[in-house]
Coordinates of C-alpha atoms in Angstrom, one line a residue:
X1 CA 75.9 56.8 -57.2
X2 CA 75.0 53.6 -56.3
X3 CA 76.2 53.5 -53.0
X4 CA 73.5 56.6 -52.5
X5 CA 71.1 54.6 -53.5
X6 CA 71.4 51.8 -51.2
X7 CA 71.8 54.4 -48.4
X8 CA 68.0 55.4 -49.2
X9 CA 66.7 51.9 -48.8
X10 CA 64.7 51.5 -45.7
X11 CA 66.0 49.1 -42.9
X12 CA 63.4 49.8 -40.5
X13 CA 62.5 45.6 -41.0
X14 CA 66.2 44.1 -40.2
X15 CA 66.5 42.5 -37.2
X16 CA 68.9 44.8 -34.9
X17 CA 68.0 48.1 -36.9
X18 CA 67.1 50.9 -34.4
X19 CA 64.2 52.9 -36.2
X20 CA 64.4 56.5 -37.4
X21 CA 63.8 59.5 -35.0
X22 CA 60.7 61.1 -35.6
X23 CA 60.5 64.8 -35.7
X24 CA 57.8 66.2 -33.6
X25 CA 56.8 68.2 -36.2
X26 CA 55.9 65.5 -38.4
X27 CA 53.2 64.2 -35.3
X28 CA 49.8 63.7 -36.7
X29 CA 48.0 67.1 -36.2
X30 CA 44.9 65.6 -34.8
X31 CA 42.8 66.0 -31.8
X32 CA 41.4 63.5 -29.9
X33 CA 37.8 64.0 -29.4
X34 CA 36.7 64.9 -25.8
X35 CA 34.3 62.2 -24.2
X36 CA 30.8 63.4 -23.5
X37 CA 29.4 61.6 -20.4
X38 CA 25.4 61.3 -21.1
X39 CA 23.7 61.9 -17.8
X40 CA 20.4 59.9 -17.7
X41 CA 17.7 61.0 -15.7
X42 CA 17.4 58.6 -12.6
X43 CA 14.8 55.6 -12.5
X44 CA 11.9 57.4 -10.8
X45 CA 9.4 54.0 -11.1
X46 CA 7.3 53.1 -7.9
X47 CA 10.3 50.4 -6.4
X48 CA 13.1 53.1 -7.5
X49 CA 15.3 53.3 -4.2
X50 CA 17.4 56.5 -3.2
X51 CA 20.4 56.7 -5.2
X52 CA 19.7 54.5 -8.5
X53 CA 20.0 57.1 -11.0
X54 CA 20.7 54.5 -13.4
X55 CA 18.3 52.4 -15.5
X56 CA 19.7 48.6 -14.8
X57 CA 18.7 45.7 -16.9
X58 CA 16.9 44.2 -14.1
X59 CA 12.9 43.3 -15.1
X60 CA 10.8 45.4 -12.4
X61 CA 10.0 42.6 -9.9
X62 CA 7.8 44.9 -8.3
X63 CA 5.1 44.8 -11.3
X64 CA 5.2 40.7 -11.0
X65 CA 4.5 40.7 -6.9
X66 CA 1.8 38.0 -6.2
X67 CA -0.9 38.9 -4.7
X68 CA -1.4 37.3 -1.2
X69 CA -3.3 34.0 -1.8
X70 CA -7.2 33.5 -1.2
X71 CA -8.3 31.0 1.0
X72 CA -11.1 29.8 -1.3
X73 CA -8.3 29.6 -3.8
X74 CA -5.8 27.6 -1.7
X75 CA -8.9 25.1 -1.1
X76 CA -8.3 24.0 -4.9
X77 CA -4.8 24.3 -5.2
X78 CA -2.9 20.5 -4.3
X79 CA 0.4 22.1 -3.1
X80 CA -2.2 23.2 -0.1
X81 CA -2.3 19.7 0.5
X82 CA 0.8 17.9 0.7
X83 CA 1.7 18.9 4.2
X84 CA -1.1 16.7 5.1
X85 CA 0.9 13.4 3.6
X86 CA 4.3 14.3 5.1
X87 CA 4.3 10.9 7.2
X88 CA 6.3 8.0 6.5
X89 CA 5.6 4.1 7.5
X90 CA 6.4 4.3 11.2
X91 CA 3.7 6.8 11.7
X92 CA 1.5 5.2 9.4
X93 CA 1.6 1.8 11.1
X94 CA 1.0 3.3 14.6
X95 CA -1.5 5.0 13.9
X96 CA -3.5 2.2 12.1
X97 CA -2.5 -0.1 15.3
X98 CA -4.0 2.7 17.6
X99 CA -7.5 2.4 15.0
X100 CA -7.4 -1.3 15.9
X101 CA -7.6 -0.4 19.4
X102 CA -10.6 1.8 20.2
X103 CA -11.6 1.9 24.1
X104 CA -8.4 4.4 24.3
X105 CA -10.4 8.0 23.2
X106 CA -6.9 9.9 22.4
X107 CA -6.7 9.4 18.4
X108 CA -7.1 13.1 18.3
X109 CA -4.5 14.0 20.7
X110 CA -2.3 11.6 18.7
X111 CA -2.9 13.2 15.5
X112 CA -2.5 16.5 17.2
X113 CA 0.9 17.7 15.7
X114 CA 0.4 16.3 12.2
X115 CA -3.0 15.3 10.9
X116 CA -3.1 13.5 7.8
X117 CA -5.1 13.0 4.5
X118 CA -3.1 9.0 4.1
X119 CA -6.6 7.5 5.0
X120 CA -9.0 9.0 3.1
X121 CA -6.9 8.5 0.0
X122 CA -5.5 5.1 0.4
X123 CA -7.4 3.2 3.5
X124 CA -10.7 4.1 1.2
X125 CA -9.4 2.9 -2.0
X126 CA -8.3 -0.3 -0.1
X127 CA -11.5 -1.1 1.2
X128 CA -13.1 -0.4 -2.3
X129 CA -11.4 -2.6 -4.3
X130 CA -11.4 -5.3 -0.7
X131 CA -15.0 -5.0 -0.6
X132 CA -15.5 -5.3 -4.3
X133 CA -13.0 -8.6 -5.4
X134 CA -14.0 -10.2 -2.1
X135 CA -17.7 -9.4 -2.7
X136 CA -17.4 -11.6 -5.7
X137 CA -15.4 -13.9 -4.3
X138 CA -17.9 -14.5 -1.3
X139 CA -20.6 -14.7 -3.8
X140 CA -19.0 -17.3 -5.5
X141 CA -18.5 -19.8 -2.6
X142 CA -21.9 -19.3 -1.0
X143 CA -23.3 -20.7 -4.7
X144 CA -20.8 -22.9 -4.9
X145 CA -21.3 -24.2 -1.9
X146 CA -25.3 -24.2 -1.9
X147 CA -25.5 -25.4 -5.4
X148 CA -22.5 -27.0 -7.5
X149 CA -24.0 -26.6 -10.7
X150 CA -24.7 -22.4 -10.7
X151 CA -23.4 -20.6 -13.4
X152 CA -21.3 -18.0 -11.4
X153 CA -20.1 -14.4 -13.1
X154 CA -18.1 -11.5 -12.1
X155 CA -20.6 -8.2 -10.6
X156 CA -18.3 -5.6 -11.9
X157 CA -21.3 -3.2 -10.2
X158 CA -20.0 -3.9 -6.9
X159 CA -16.6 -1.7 -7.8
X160 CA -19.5 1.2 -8.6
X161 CA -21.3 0.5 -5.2
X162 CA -18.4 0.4 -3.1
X163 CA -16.7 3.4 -4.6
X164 CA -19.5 5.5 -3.7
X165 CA -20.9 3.8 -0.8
X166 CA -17.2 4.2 0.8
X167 CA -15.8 7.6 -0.8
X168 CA -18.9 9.0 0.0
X169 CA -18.6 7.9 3.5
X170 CA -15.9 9.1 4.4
X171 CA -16.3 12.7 3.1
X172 CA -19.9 13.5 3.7
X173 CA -20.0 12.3 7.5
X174 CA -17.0 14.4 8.8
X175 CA -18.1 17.1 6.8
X176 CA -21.7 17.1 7.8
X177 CA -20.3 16.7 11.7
X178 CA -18.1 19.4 11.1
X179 CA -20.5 21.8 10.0
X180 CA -23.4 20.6 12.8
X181 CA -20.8 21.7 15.8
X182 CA -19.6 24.7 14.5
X183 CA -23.0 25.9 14.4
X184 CA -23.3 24.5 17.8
X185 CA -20.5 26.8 18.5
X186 CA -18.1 24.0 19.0
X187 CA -14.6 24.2 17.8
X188 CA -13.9 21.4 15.3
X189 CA -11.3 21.0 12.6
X190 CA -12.3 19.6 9.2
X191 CA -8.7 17.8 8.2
X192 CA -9.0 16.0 12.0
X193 CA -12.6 14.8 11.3
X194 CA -11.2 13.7 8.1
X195 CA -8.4 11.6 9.6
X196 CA -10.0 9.9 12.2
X197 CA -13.0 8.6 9.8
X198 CA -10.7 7.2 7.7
X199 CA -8.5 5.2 10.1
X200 CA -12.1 4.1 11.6
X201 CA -12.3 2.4 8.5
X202 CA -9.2 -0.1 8.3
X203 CA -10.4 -2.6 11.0
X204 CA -12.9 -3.6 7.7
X205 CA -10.0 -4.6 5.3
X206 CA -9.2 -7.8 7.1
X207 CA -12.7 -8.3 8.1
X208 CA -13.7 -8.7 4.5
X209 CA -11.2 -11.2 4.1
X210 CA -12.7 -13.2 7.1
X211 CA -16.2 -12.4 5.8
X212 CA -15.2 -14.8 2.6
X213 CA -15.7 -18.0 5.8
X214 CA -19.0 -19.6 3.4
X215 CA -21.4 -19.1 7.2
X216 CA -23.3 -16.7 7.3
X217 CA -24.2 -16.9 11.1
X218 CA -19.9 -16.1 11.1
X219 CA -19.9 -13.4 8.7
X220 CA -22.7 -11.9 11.2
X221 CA -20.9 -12.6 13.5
X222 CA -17.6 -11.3 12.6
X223 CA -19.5 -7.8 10.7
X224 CA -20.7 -6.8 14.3
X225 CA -17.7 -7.3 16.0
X226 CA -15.9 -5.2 13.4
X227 CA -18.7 -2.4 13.4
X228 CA -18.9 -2.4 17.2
X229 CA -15.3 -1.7 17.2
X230 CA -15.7 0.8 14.6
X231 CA -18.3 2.7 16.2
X232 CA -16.9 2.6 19.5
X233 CA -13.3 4.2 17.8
X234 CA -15.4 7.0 16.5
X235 CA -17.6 7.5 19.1
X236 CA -15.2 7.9 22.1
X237 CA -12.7 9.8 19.8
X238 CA -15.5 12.3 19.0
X239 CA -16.9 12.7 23.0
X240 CA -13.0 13.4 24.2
X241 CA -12.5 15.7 21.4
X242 CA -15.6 17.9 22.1
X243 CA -17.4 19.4 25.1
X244 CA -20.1 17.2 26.7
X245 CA -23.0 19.5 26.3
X246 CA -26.5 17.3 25.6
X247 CA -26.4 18.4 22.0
X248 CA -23.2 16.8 22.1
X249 CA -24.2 13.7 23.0
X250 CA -26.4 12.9 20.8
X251 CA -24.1 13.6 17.8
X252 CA -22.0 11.1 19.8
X253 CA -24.8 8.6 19.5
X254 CA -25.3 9.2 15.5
X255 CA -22.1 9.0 15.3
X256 CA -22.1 5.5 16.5
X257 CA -25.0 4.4 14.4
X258 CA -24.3 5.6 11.3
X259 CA -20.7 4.0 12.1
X260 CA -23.1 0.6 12.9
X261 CA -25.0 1.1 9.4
X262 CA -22.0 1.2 6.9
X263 CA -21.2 -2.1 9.0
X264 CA -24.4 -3.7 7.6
X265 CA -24.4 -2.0 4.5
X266 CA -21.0 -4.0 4.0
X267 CA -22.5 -7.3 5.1
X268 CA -25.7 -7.3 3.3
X269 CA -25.0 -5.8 0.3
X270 CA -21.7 -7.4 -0.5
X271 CA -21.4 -10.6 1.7
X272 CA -25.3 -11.6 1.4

């Protein structure tokens, strides 16, 4: 009796026991449900290729294309711009050398391959803040050296006048040349214009420090020099660069004048 009942204990869990044959009969009398594949209709959007009958996950690039960009809008965009600084110091520094030098007439073909906006940003500001601490300073010795006893203060109106004598400058005039030729059919480009005024006006950072000598026969003197040098950059640059009709010419001329007048603006307005 009791070995029958041990006999019914199950030893399916020993280690080493070999489990009970199942009867087929005793199988679980289920059947496995058949899979349905879902056929989905196939993308028929406007960018939909042959063969993609699938919807993918992908956002619709073709809703999000950019439109091709305007020139008036790439005018006011900066990343327009920064091709037009992609120089480094070796160019910089011939190219100012080659301003210092005007009788030579080939700035443009020069600047040719790679114009660039470097002067109009940072040879203007120069000057400004040149023209408008030096200003001061040559104001100071000429008092000082006329009259010991002057009360002498800082013009902070001479940063104002030389920001917008300079800045003004050096964007108007190109501009206004640019415009006058192409309605005299002439083929001019704006950002070359642009370059060459600028560089024009380096040779007057180290004149304003010379123009601090306390004579003003020198600072005459030195200011004409500087402006026929100037002028004579500008003008040359500007008859090699454009055809040699007579309305030609006399842009060449104005050129050299109004190059002559910013010369004397500097002197008597800031070196007086």
């Amino acid at each position: 009796m009791e070995e029958s009942s041990y006999s019914n204990l199950s030893t399916s869990h020993l280690l080493g026991s070999v489990p009970a044959v199942v009867n087929e009969e005793k199988k679980a009398s289920y059947e496995v449900p058949e899979a349905s594949m879902q056929i989905f209709p196939p993308n028929n959007g406007s960018g939909g290729g042959a063969g993609r009958g699938y919807q993918t996950l992908e956002a619709p690039t073709e809703q999000f294309e950019q439109q091709p960009a305007n020139n008036w809008k790439g005018v006011f965009s900066i990343s327009s711009y920064t091709q037009y600084f992609n120089v480094d110091t070796d160019v910089i520094i011939y190219r100012l050398i080659c301003a210092f030098y005007p009788v030579s007439g080939d700035f443009f073909s020069k600047i040719d391959a790679n114009p660039d906006l470097y002067g109009l940003v940072w040879i203007t500001t120069t000057l400004v803040f040149m023209l408008a601490s030096f200003g001061n300073c040559a104001t100071y010795l000429m008092q000082k050296h006329t009259d010991g006893t002057y009360s002498w203060s800082f013009d902070v109106g001479y940063i104002n006048v030389a920001a917008a004598g300079i800045y003004g400058y050096a964007v108007v005039v190109p501009v206004a040349f640019y415009f006058l030729l192409q309605y005299l059919g002439s083929n001019a480009s704006l950002i070359r214009f642009w370059c060459m005024w600028s560089y024009s006006l380096s040779i007057f950072i180290p004149t304003a420090f010379l123009l601090l000598i306390p004579v003003e026969i020198v600072r005459w003197i030195i200011i004409l020099i500087a402006g026929t040098a100037s002028s004579c950059f500008v003008a040359l640059n500007l008859r090699t660069y454009i055809e040699g009709t007579n309305e030609i010419t006399v842009m060449v001329v104005a050129a050299f004048l109004l190059q002559m007048a910013l010369a004397i603006f500097i002197k008597v307005w800031f070196f007086a």
